[in-house]
Short mmCIF file of N, CA and C in Angstrom, two decimals:
data_model
loop_
_atom_site.label_atom_id
_atom_site.label_comp_id
_atom_site.label_asym_id
_atom_site.label_seq_id
_atom_site.Cartn_x
_atom_site.Cartn_y
_atom_site.Cartn_z
N MET S 570 30.73 37.52 -43.45
CA MET S 570 29.96 37.31 -44.66
C MET S 570 30.74 37.80 -45.86
N SER S 571 31.74 38.65 -45.63
CA SER S 571 32.50 39.17 -46.75
C SER S 571 33.59 38.20 -47.18
N ALA S 572 33.47 36.96 -46.81
CA ALA S 572 34.34 35.92 -47.36
C ALA S 572 33.94 35.76 -48.79
N ASN S 573 33.58 36.68 -49.30
CA ASN S 573 33.22 37.18 -50.62
C ASN S 573 31.77 36.96 -50.96
N LEU S 574 31.15 38.08 -51.21
CA LEU S 574 29.78 38.04 -51.67
C LEU S 574 29.71 37.32 -53.01
N LEU S 575 30.86 37.11 -53.62
CA LEU S 575 30.89 36.43 -54.90
C LEU S 575 30.48 34.98 -54.74
N THR S 576 30.44 34.50 -53.50
CA THR S 576 29.92 33.16 -53.25
C THR S 576 28.41 33.22 -53.02
N ALA S 577 27.81 34.35 -53.30
CA ALA S 577 26.36 34.50 -53.12
C ALA S 577 25.60 33.52 -53.99
N ASP S 578 26.11 33.19 -55.17
CA ASP S 578 25.44 32.23 -56.03
C ASP S 578 25.31 30.89 -55.32
N ALA S 579 26.41 30.45 -54.73
CA ALA S 579 26.39 29.16 -54.03
C ALA S 579 25.46 29.23 -52.82
N ALA S 580 25.53 30.34 -52.08
CA ALA S 580 24.69 30.48 -50.89
C ALA S 580 23.21 30.53 -51.28
N GLN S 581 22.92 31.22 -52.38
CA GLN S 581 21.53 31.32 -52.81
C GLN S 581 21.00 29.95 -53.24
N ALA S 582 21.85 29.18 -53.91
CA ALA S 582 21.43 27.86 -54.34
C ALA S 582 21.14 26.96 -53.14
N ALA S 583 21.89 27.18 -52.04
CA ALA S 583 21.71 26.35 -50.85
C ALA S 583 20.53 26.79 -50.00
N SER S 584 20.14 28.05 -50.07
CA SER S 584 19.04 28.55 -49.25
C SER S 584 17.74 28.47 -50.03
N PRO S 585 16.62 28.30 -49.32
CA PRO S 585 15.34 28.21 -50.03
C PRO S 585 14.99 29.54 -50.68
N ALA S 586 14.30 29.46 -51.80
CA ALA S 586 13.90 30.67 -52.51
C ALA S 586 12.88 31.44 -51.67
N LEU S 587 12.93 32.76 -51.80
CA LEU S 587 11.96 33.59 -51.09
C LEU S 587 10.58 33.40 -51.72
N PRO S 588 9.53 33.37 -50.91
CA PRO S 588 8.19 33.22 -51.49
C PRO S 588 7.83 34.44 -52.33
N ARG S 589 7.19 34.22 -53.45
CA ARG S 589 6.79 35.32 -54.34
C ARG S 589 5.39 35.78 -53.94
N ASN S 590 5.33 36.51 -52.83
CA ASN S 590 4.05 37.02 -52.34
C ASN S 590 4.05 38.54 -52.38
N ASP S 591 2.99 39.17 -51.87
CA ASP S 591 2.89 40.63 -51.90
C ASP S 591 4.06 41.31 -51.20
N ALA S 592 4.47 40.76 -50.05
CA ALA S 592 5.58 41.36 -49.29
C ALA S 592 6.86 41.32 -50.11
N TYR S 593 7.10 40.22 -50.82
CA TYR S 593 8.30 40.11 -51.66
C TYR S 593 8.30 41.16 -52.75
N TYR S 594 7.20 41.30 -53.47
CA TYR S 594 7.16 42.25 -54.59
C TYR S 594 7.21 43.70 -54.12
N ARG S 595 6.63 44.00 -52.95
CA ARG S 595 6.74 45.35 -52.39
C ARG S 595 8.20 45.65 -52.04
N LEU S 596 8.86 44.69 -51.40
CA LEU S 596 10.26 44.90 -51.02
C LEU S 596 11.14 45.03 -52.27
N LYS S 597 10.91 44.20 -53.26
CA LYS S 597 11.69 44.27 -54.50
C LYS S 597 11.51 45.64 -55.15
N ALA S 598 10.28 46.15 -55.18
CA ALA S 598 10.03 47.48 -55.75
C ALA S 598 10.74 48.56 -54.93
N ASP S 599 10.74 48.42 -53.60
CA ASP S 599 11.44 49.38 -52.75
C ASP S 599 12.94 49.38 -53.05
N MET S 600 13.52 48.19 -53.21
CA MET S 600 14.95 48.08 -53.50
C MET S 600 15.27 48.69 -54.87
N GLU S 601 14.43 48.42 -55.86
CA GLU S 601 14.65 49.00 -57.19
C GLU S 601 14.58 50.52 -57.12
N ASP S 602 13.55 51.05 -56.45
CA ASP S 602 13.42 52.51 -56.32
C ASP S 602 14.63 53.12 -55.62
N PHE S 603 15.10 52.44 -54.58
CA PHE S 603 16.27 52.93 -53.84
C PHE S 603 17.49 52.99 -54.75
N LEU S 604 17.75 51.93 -55.51
CA LEU S 604 18.92 51.89 -56.39
C LEU S 604 18.81 52.89 -57.54
N TYR S 605 17.60 53.10 -58.05
CA TYR S 605 17.42 54.08 -59.13
C TYR S 605 17.61 55.50 -58.59
N ALA S 606 17.12 55.76 -57.38
CA ALA S 606 17.31 57.09 -56.78
C ALA S 606 18.79 57.33 -56.50
N GLU S 607 19.51 56.29 -56.06
CA GLU S 607 20.95 56.43 -55.84
C GLU S 607 21.65 56.79 -57.15
N ALA S 608 21.28 56.12 -58.24
CA ALA S 608 21.88 56.40 -59.55
C ALA S 608 21.64 57.85 -59.96
N ASP S 609 20.44 58.36 -59.69
CA ASP S 609 20.14 59.77 -60.01
C ASP S 609 21.03 60.72 -59.23
N LEU S 610 21.25 60.44 -57.94
CA LEU S 610 22.12 61.30 -57.13
C LEU S 610 23.52 61.36 -57.73
N LEU S 611 24.06 60.20 -58.10
CA LEU S 611 25.40 60.16 -58.67
C LEU S 611 25.46 60.86 -60.02
N ASP S 612 24.47 60.62 -60.87
CA ASP S 612 24.45 61.24 -62.20
C ASP S 612 24.30 62.75 -62.12
N ASN S 613 23.60 63.22 -61.08
CA ASN S 613 23.40 64.66 -60.90
C ASN S 613 24.47 65.30 -60.02
N ARG S 614 25.51 64.54 -59.73
CA ARG S 614 26.67 65.02 -58.97
C ARG S 614 26.30 65.49 -57.55
N GLN S 615 25.28 64.88 -56.99
CA GLN S 615 24.87 65.19 -55.62
C GLN S 615 25.59 64.23 -54.68
N PHE S 616 26.91 64.40 -54.63
CA PHE S 616 27.75 63.44 -53.92
C PHE S 616 27.53 63.45 -52.42
N ARG S 617 27.27 64.60 -51.83
CA ARG S 617 27.03 64.64 -50.38
C ARG S 617 25.74 63.90 -50.04
N ASP S 618 24.70 64.09 -50.87
CA ASP S 618 23.44 63.36 -50.63
C ASP S 618 23.66 61.86 -50.82
N TRP S 619 24.52 61.49 -51.77
CA TRP S 619 24.83 60.08 -51.97
C TRP S 619 25.52 59.50 -50.73
N LEU S 620 26.45 60.25 -50.14
CA LEU S 620 27.11 59.78 -48.92
C LEU S 620 26.11 59.50 -47.81
N ASN S 621 25.01 60.25 -47.78
CA ASN S 621 23.99 60.03 -46.76
C ASN S 621 23.26 58.71 -46.93
N LEU S 622 23.37 58.09 -48.10
CA LEU S 622 22.76 56.77 -48.32
C LEU S 622 23.65 55.63 -47.82
N LEU S 623 24.86 55.97 -47.38
CA LEU S 623 25.81 54.95 -46.95
C LEU S 623 25.81 54.82 -45.43
N ALA S 624 25.77 53.60 -44.95
CA ALA S 624 25.87 53.36 -43.50
C ALA S 624 27.26 53.77 -43.02
N ASP S 625 27.35 54.13 -41.77
CA ASP S 625 28.64 54.56 -41.22
C ASP S 625 29.68 53.44 -41.26
N ASP S 626 29.22 52.19 -41.22
CA ASP S 626 30.14 51.05 -41.22
C ASP S 626 30.24 50.37 -42.60
N ILE S 627 29.96 51.13 -43.66
CA ILE S 627 29.94 50.54 -45.00
C ILE S 627 31.29 49.92 -45.38
N THR S 628 31.22 48.84 -46.11
CA THR S 628 32.37 48.24 -46.79
C THR S 628 32.09 48.36 -48.27
N TYR S 629 33.02 48.97 -49.00
CA TYR S 629 32.86 49.25 -50.44
C TYR S 629 34.05 48.60 -51.13
N PHE S 630 33.79 47.50 -51.84
CA PHE S 630 34.87 46.65 -52.32
C PHE S 630 34.72 46.31 -53.79
N MET S 631 35.80 46.48 -54.55
CA MET S 631 35.85 46.04 -55.94
C MET S 631 37.13 45.25 -56.15
N PRO S 632 37.02 43.92 -56.31
CA PRO S 632 38.23 43.12 -56.51
C PRO S 632 38.81 43.33 -57.90
N ILE S 633 40.07 42.97 -58.05
CA ILE S 633 40.68 42.88 -59.37
C ILE S 633 40.44 41.47 -59.88
N ARG S 634 40.08 41.35 -61.15
CA ARG S 634 39.80 40.05 -61.73
C ARG S 634 41.02 39.55 -62.49
N ARG S 635 41.27 38.27 -62.37
CA ARG S 635 42.44 37.68 -63.02
C ARG S 635 41.99 36.64 -64.04
N ASN S 636 42.83 36.42 -65.04
CA ASN S 636 42.62 35.34 -65.99
C ASN S 636 43.22 34.08 -65.37
N VAL S 637 42.39 33.08 -65.16
CA VAL S 637 42.85 31.85 -64.52
C VAL S 637 42.42 30.64 -65.35
N LYS S 638 43.03 29.51 -65.06
CA LYS S 638 42.70 28.27 -65.76
C LYS S 638 41.30 27.80 -65.40
N PHE S 639 40.73 27.07 -66.31
CA PHE S 639 39.41 26.47 -66.08
C PHE S 639 39.43 25.67 -64.78
N GLY S 640 38.37 25.83 -64.00
CA GLY S 640 38.27 25.11 -62.74
C GLY S 640 38.83 25.87 -61.55
N GLN S 641 39.52 27.01 -61.80
CA GLN S 641 40.10 27.79 -60.71
C GLN S 641 39.37 29.10 -60.46
N HIS S 642 38.25 29.31 -61.16
CA HIS S 642 37.57 30.59 -61.07
C HIS S 642 37.09 30.91 -59.65
N ALA S 643 36.45 29.96 -59.01
CA ALA S 643 35.90 30.23 -57.68
C ALA S 643 36.99 30.63 -56.68
N GLN S 644 38.16 30.01 -56.78
CA GLN S 644 39.22 30.27 -55.80
C GLN S 644 40.14 31.42 -56.20
N ARG S 645 40.36 31.65 -57.51
CA ARG S 645 41.45 32.53 -57.89
C ARG S 645 41.09 33.70 -58.81
N GLU S 646 39.88 33.70 -59.39
CA GLU S 646 39.60 34.73 -60.39
C GLU S 646 39.57 36.14 -59.79
N ASN S 647 39.03 36.28 -58.60
CA ASN S 647 38.87 37.60 -57.99
C ASN S 647 39.75 37.72 -56.75
N THR S 648 40.39 38.88 -56.60
CA THR S 648 41.17 39.11 -55.39
C THR S 648 40.22 39.14 -54.19
N ARG S 649 40.74 38.86 -53.03
CA ARG S 649 39.94 38.75 -51.80
C ARG S 649 40.05 40.02 -50.98
N GLN S 650 38.96 40.37 -50.37
CA GLN S 650 38.96 41.54 -49.50
C GLN S 650 39.87 41.31 -48.31
N GLY S 651 40.67 42.33 -48.00
CA GLY S 651 41.55 42.26 -46.84
C GLY S 651 42.89 41.59 -47.11
N SER S 652 43.03 40.98 -48.30
CA SER S 652 44.32 40.38 -48.63
C SER S 652 44.61 40.67 -50.09
N GLY S 653 45.81 41.07 -50.38
CA GLY S 653 46.16 41.41 -51.75
C GLY S 653 45.65 42.80 -52.11
N ILE S 654 45.56 43.04 -53.42
CA ILE S 654 45.15 44.37 -53.88
C ILE S 654 43.78 44.29 -54.54
N SER S 655 43.13 45.43 -54.63
CA SER S 655 41.82 45.52 -55.24
C SER S 655 41.68 46.93 -55.83
N TRP S 656 40.68 47.11 -56.67
CA TRP S 656 40.43 48.46 -57.20
C TRP S 656 39.95 49.36 -56.06
N PHE S 657 39.02 48.86 -55.25
CA PHE S 657 38.53 49.60 -54.09
C PHE S 657 38.42 48.65 -52.92
N ASP S 658 38.83 49.10 -51.74
CA ASP S 658 38.56 48.44 -50.47
C ASP S 658 38.44 49.58 -49.47
N GLU S 659 37.25 50.18 -49.45
CA GLU S 659 37.07 51.47 -48.77
C GLU S 659 36.00 51.39 -47.71
N ASP S 660 35.99 52.44 -46.90
CA ASP S 660 34.96 52.61 -45.88
C ASP S 660 34.34 53.99 -46.05
N LYS S 661 33.49 54.38 -45.12
CA LYS S 661 32.79 55.67 -45.24
C LYS S 661 33.79 56.83 -45.22
N TRP S 662 34.83 56.74 -44.40
CA TRP S 662 35.80 57.82 -44.30
C TRP S 662 36.50 58.04 -45.63
N THR S 663 36.99 56.96 -46.26
CA THR S 663 37.72 57.13 -47.52
C THR S 663 36.79 57.58 -48.65
N LEU S 664 35.56 57.09 -48.67
CA LEU S 664 34.60 57.55 -49.68
C LEU S 664 34.30 59.04 -49.49
N THR S 665 34.18 59.48 -48.24
CA THR S 665 33.95 60.90 -47.96
C THR S 665 35.13 61.74 -48.42
N LYS S 666 36.34 61.24 -48.20
CA LYS S 666 37.53 61.98 -48.65
C LYS S 666 37.60 62.05 -50.17
N ARG S 667 37.17 61.01 -50.86
CA ARG S 667 37.12 61.06 -52.32
C ARG S 667 36.13 62.13 -52.79
N VAL S 668 34.97 62.20 -52.15
CA VAL S 668 33.99 63.24 -52.48
C VAL S 668 34.58 64.61 -52.19
N ASP S 669 35.19 64.78 -51.01
CA ASP S 669 35.81 66.07 -50.66
C ASP S 669 36.81 66.50 -51.73
N GLN S 670 37.61 65.56 -52.19
CA GLN S 670 38.63 65.89 -53.20
C GLN S 670 37.98 66.34 -54.50
N ILE S 671 36.95 65.62 -54.96
CA ILE S 671 36.26 66.01 -56.20
C ILE S 671 35.66 67.41 -56.06
N LEU S 672 35.08 67.69 -54.90
CA LEU S 672 34.38 68.97 -54.71
C LEU S 672 35.32 70.14 -54.45
N THR S 673 36.63 69.91 -54.40
CA THR S 673 37.56 71.05 -54.30
C THR S 673 37.61 71.82 -55.61
N GLY S 674 37.27 71.14 -56.73
CA GLY S 674 37.37 71.79 -58.04
C GLY S 674 38.75 71.74 -58.63
N VAL S 675 39.70 71.10 -57.94
CA VAL S 675 41.06 71.01 -58.48
C VAL S 675 41.51 69.55 -58.60
N HIS S 676 40.56 68.64 -58.63
CA HIS S 676 40.86 67.21 -58.81
C HIS S 676 41.30 67.00 -60.25
N TYR S 677 42.54 66.51 -60.45
CA TYR S 677 43.09 66.45 -61.80
C TYR S 677 42.25 65.61 -62.76
N ALA S 678 41.59 64.56 -62.25
CA ALA S 678 40.81 63.68 -63.13
C ALA S 678 39.35 64.09 -63.22
N GLU S 679 38.93 65.07 -62.44
CA GLU S 679 37.54 65.50 -62.44
C GLU S 679 37.41 67.02 -62.55
N GLU S 680 38.29 67.63 -63.32
CA GLU S 680 38.17 69.06 -63.59
C GLU S 680 38.42 69.26 -65.07
N PRO S 681 37.42 69.53 -65.87
CA PRO S 681 36.00 69.67 -65.46
C PRO S 681 35.39 68.32 -65.09
N LEU S 682 34.24 68.39 -64.41
CA LEU S 682 33.57 67.17 -63.95
C LEU S 682 33.12 66.31 -65.13
N SER S 683 33.18 65.01 -64.93
CA SER S 683 32.72 64.06 -65.94
C SER S 683 31.20 64.12 -66.06
N ARG S 684 30.73 63.72 -67.22
CA ARG S 684 29.31 63.46 -67.43
C ARG S 684 29.15 61.95 -67.28
N VAL S 685 28.28 61.53 -66.36
CA VAL S 685 28.17 60.11 -66.02
C VAL S 685 26.71 59.70 -66.05
N CYS S 686 26.47 58.49 -66.54
CA CYS S 686 25.13 57.91 -66.53
C CYS S 686 25.21 56.50 -65.97
N HIS S 687 24.49 56.27 -64.88
CA HIS S 687 24.42 54.94 -64.26
C HIS S 687 23.13 54.26 -64.69
N MET S 688 23.25 53.06 -65.23
CA MET S 688 22.07 52.25 -65.54
C MET S 688 22.11 51.00 -64.68
N VAL S 689 21.00 50.73 -64.00
CA VAL S 689 20.90 49.61 -63.08
C VAL S 689 19.77 48.70 -63.58
N SER S 690 20.04 47.39 -63.63
CA SER S 690 19.00 46.47 -64.09
C SER S 690 19.14 45.12 -63.39
N ASN S 691 18.24 44.22 -63.73
CA ASN S 691 18.28 42.84 -63.23
C ASN S 691 18.37 42.79 -61.70
N VAL S 692 17.56 43.60 -61.04
CA VAL S 692 17.59 43.66 -59.58
C VAL S 692 16.97 42.38 -59.01
N GLN S 693 17.73 41.71 -58.14
CA GLN S 693 17.27 40.48 -57.51
C GLN S 693 17.42 40.59 -56.00
N VAL S 694 16.39 40.22 -55.28
CA VAL S 694 16.46 40.13 -53.82
C VAL S 694 16.96 38.73 -53.49
N LEU S 695 18.14 38.64 -52.89
CA LEU S 695 18.74 37.33 -52.59
C LEU S 695 18.35 36.82 -51.21
N ARG S 696 18.41 37.70 -50.20
CA ARG S 696 18.15 37.30 -48.83
C ARG S 696 17.55 38.46 -48.06
N VAL S 697 16.73 38.13 -47.09
CA VAL S 697 16.10 39.13 -46.24
C VAL S 697 16.19 38.64 -44.80
N THR S 698 16.59 39.52 -43.88
CA THR S 698 16.56 39.17 -42.46
C THR S 698 15.86 40.28 -41.69
N PRO S 699 15.07 39.97 -40.69
CA PRO S 699 14.71 38.61 -40.30
C PRO S 699 13.62 37.96 -41.18
N SER S 700 12.76 38.80 -41.84
CA SER S 700 11.68 38.22 -42.64
C SER S 700 11.21 39.23 -43.68
N LEU S 701 10.47 38.73 -44.66
CA LEU S 701 9.90 39.62 -45.68
C LEU S 701 8.92 40.62 -45.07
N ASP S 702 8.22 40.20 -44.02
CA ASP S 702 7.23 41.09 -43.40
C ASP S 702 7.88 42.19 -42.57
N GLU S 703 9.08 41.92 -42.04
CA GLU S 703 9.81 42.92 -41.26
C GLU S 703 11.26 42.95 -41.70
N PRO S 704 11.52 43.43 -42.91
CA PRO S 704 12.91 43.40 -43.40
C PRO S 704 13.77 44.45 -42.70
N ARG S 705 14.90 44.00 -42.17
CA ARG S 705 15.88 44.93 -41.59
C ARG S 705 17.13 45.00 -42.42
N GLU S 706 17.51 43.87 -43.02
CA GLU S 706 18.64 43.83 -43.94
C GLU S 706 18.24 43.03 -45.17
N VAL S 707 18.59 43.58 -46.33
CA VAL S 707 18.22 42.94 -47.59
C VAL S 707 19.48 42.83 -48.45
N GLU S 708 19.78 41.63 -48.90
CA GLU S 708 20.90 41.45 -49.83
C GLU S 708 20.34 41.47 -51.25
N VAL S 709 20.89 42.37 -52.05
CA VAL S 709 20.36 42.63 -53.39
C VAL S 709 21.50 42.53 -54.39
N ARG S 710 21.23 41.86 -55.51
CA ARG S 710 22.21 41.81 -56.60
C ARG S 710 21.60 42.50 -57.81
N CYS S 711 22.44 43.20 -58.57
CA CYS S 711 21.98 43.85 -59.80
C CYS S 711 23.11 43.87 -60.82
N ARG S 712 22.77 44.24 -62.02
CA ARG S 712 23.74 44.49 -63.08
C ARG S 712 23.82 46.00 -63.25
N PHE S 713 24.98 46.49 -63.72
CA PHE S 713 25.10 47.93 -63.95
C PHE S 713 25.87 48.20 -65.22
N LEU S 714 25.60 49.36 -65.77
CA LEU S 714 26.39 49.92 -66.85
C LEU S 714 26.62 51.38 -66.49
N VAL S 715 27.87 51.79 -66.40
CA VAL S 715 28.21 53.17 -66.08
C VAL S 715 28.94 53.76 -67.28
N TYR S 716 28.36 54.81 -67.84
CA TYR S 716 28.96 55.52 -68.97
C TYR S 716 29.58 56.81 -68.45
N GLN S 717 30.83 57.06 -68.81
CA GLN S 717 31.52 58.27 -68.36
C GLN S 717 32.12 58.97 -69.58
N ASN S 718 31.87 60.28 -69.67
CA ASN S 718 32.45 61.08 -70.74
C ASN S 718 33.18 62.26 -70.11
N ARG S 719 34.44 62.46 -70.53
CA ARG S 719 35.26 63.53 -69.99
C ARG S 719 35.79 64.40 -71.11
N ILE S 720 36.01 65.66 -70.81
CA ILE S 720 36.55 66.64 -71.75
C ILE S 720 35.74 66.52 -73.05
N GLU S 721 36.40 66.39 -74.18
CA GLU S 721 35.66 66.22 -75.42
C GLU S 721 35.61 64.77 -75.89
N TYR S 722 36.72 64.06 -75.75
CA TYR S 722 36.85 62.78 -76.45
C TYR S 722 37.02 61.56 -75.56
N GLU S 723 37.17 61.73 -74.25
CA GLU S 723 37.39 60.58 -73.38
C GLU S 723 36.05 59.95 -73.02
N THR S 724 35.87 58.70 -73.39
CA THR S 724 34.64 57.98 -73.12
C THR S 724 34.99 56.61 -72.56
N TYR S 725 34.36 56.26 -71.44
CA TYR S 725 34.60 54.97 -70.81
C TYR S 725 33.26 54.32 -70.48
N THR S 726 33.23 53.00 -70.59
CA THR S 726 32.05 52.24 -70.23
C THR S 726 32.47 51.14 -69.26
N PHE S 727 31.81 51.10 -68.12
CA PHE S 727 32.07 50.08 -67.10
C PHE S 727 30.82 49.21 -67.00
N VAL S 728 30.99 47.91 -67.10
CA VAL S 728 29.87 46.97 -67.02
C VAL S 728 30.19 45.94 -65.96
N GLY S 729 29.19 45.58 -65.19
CA GLY S 729 29.44 44.56 -64.18
C GLY S 729 28.23 44.26 -63.33
N LYS S 730 28.52 43.68 -62.17
CA LYS S 730 27.49 43.25 -61.23
C LYS S 730 27.81 43.84 -59.86
N ARG S 731 26.76 44.07 -59.09
CA ARG S 731 26.94 44.53 -57.71
C ARG S 731 26.12 43.64 -56.79
N THR S 732 26.66 43.41 -55.61
CA THR S 732 25.88 42.78 -54.54
C THR S 732 25.93 43.72 -53.36
N ASP S 733 24.75 44.15 -52.92
CA ASP S 733 24.64 45.13 -51.83
C ASP S 733 23.92 44.52 -50.64
N LEU S 734 24.33 44.94 -49.45
CA LEU S 734 23.56 44.69 -48.25
C LEU S 734 22.95 46.04 -47.87
N ILE S 735 21.63 46.09 -47.90
CA ILE S 735 20.91 47.35 -47.66
C ILE S 735 20.16 47.20 -46.34
N ARG S 736 20.43 48.14 -45.43
CA ARG S 736 19.94 48.04 -44.05
C ARG S 736 18.89 49.13 -43.78
N LYS S 737 17.84 48.75 -43.10
CA LYS S 737 16.81 49.72 -42.71
C LYS S 737 17.27 50.43 -41.44
N THR S 738 17.22 51.77 -41.46
CA THR S 738 17.59 52.57 -40.29
C THR S 738 16.47 53.56 -39.99
N GLN S 739 16.63 54.34 -38.94
CA GLN S 739 15.64 55.37 -38.62
C GLN S 739 15.57 56.42 -39.72
N ASP S 740 16.67 56.57 -40.48
CA ASP S 740 16.72 57.56 -41.55
C ASP S 740 16.42 56.96 -42.93
N GLY S 741 15.90 55.74 -42.95
CA GLY S 741 15.60 55.08 -44.22
C GLY S 741 16.63 54.02 -44.55
N TRP S 742 16.58 53.53 -45.78
CA TRP S 742 17.50 52.48 -46.21
C TRP S 742 18.91 53.04 -46.37
N LYS S 743 19.91 52.24 -45.98
CA LYS S 743 21.32 52.62 -46.12
C LYS S 743 22.10 51.43 -46.67
N ILE S 744 23.11 51.72 -47.48
CA ILE S 744 23.96 50.68 -48.02
C ILE S 744 25.03 50.36 -46.98
N ALA S 745 25.02 49.12 -46.48
CA ALA S 745 25.97 48.71 -45.45
C ALA S 745 27.16 47.97 -46.05
N ARG S 746 26.98 47.39 -47.23
CA ARG S 746 28.07 46.69 -47.89
C ARG S 746 27.81 46.71 -49.39
N ARG S 747 28.84 46.95 -50.16
CA ARG S 747 28.73 46.90 -51.62
C ARG S 747 29.96 46.19 -52.17
N GLU S 748 29.70 45.15 -52.95
CA GLU S 748 30.77 44.49 -53.68
C GLU S 748 30.49 44.67 -55.16
N ILE S 749 31.48 45.22 -55.86
CA ILE S 749 31.36 45.57 -57.27
C ILE S 749 32.24 44.61 -58.06
N LEU S 750 31.66 43.95 -59.02
CA LEU S 750 32.42 43.01 -59.85
C LEU S 750 32.45 43.55 -61.27
N LEU S 751 33.57 44.14 -61.64
CA LEU S 751 33.74 44.73 -62.97
C LEU S 751 34.06 43.62 -63.97
N ASP S 752 33.38 43.61 -65.09
CA ASP S 752 33.58 42.54 -66.07
C ASP S 752 34.71 42.84 -67.04
N GLN S 753 35.86 43.15 -66.49
CA GLN S 753 37.10 43.27 -67.25
C GLN S 753 38.24 43.07 -66.26
N ASN S 754 39.38 42.60 -66.75
CA ASN S 754 40.47 42.43 -65.80
C ASN S 754 41.60 43.42 -66.04
N VAL S 755 41.58 44.13 -67.15
CA VAL S 755 42.51 45.23 -67.39
C VAL S 755 41.66 46.49 -67.48
N LEU S 756 41.95 47.45 -66.63
CA LEU S 756 41.17 48.68 -66.62
C LEU S 756 41.50 49.50 -67.86
N LEU S 757 40.49 49.77 -68.68
CA LEU S 757 40.71 50.49 -69.93
C LEU S 757 40.57 52.01 -69.75
N ALA S 758 40.05 52.44 -68.63
CA ALA S 758 39.93 53.87 -68.35
C ALA S 758 41.23 54.41 -67.77
N LYS S 759 41.44 55.73 -67.90
CA LYS S 759 42.66 56.34 -67.36
C LYS S 759 42.62 56.45 -65.84
N ASN S 760 41.41 56.45 -65.27
CA ASN S 760 41.29 56.57 -63.81
C ASN S 760 39.97 55.95 -63.38
N LEU S 761 39.81 55.83 -62.07
CA LEU S 761 38.55 55.34 -61.47
C LEU S 761 38.03 56.41 -60.55
N SER S 762 37.61 57.52 -61.10
CA SER S 762 37.13 58.61 -60.29
C SER S 762 35.63 58.58 -60.09
N THR S 763 34.95 57.69 -60.79
CA THR S 763 33.50 57.61 -60.64
C THR S 763 33.13 56.65 -59.51
N PHE S 764 31.90 56.76 -59.02
CA PHE S 764 31.41 55.86 -57.98
C PHE S 764 30.47 54.85 -58.63
N PHE S 765 30.44 53.64 -58.11
CA PHE S 765 29.66 52.56 -58.71
C PHE S 765 28.47 52.20 -57.83
#
């Protein structure tokens, strides 16, 4: 399915729309609450608790975006997972190591720690399996704005879209896959030490 979640638009257009019934709106509210709670954990620097929201087999991917000719966007605008380079192509182990590094207190880009604010909006439920009445996996797309302030004068704003696969487990909902699409092709920040 990771033949790029960026083809989710095409897949959604081909699949029938989910019925707008009570089960749909309850699930949508659950997904929104989950994403807002995740944003709070990150903003409050509760990185270990945030790691607990990630499935053990998580795929965390942010492609690099390229400027391409008209008509080539679907094939060439974004780098592909598993081939070429990307901003992130990580799993639970590498995300845990990034958290470990930040929490040492000697991380060159996070000492002192950044002040970060995650804003999540436009939450859409794209797909549910097996059904709305018994959701086990939910594909959710949203928009985000992440504001980061460092030291006195360093300020960065990241804007983009995310597509998540959120899985129900015995311990609650977990993020099993996240694809982050940053709406810039040249990174204007000095580093990517924040989580999206």
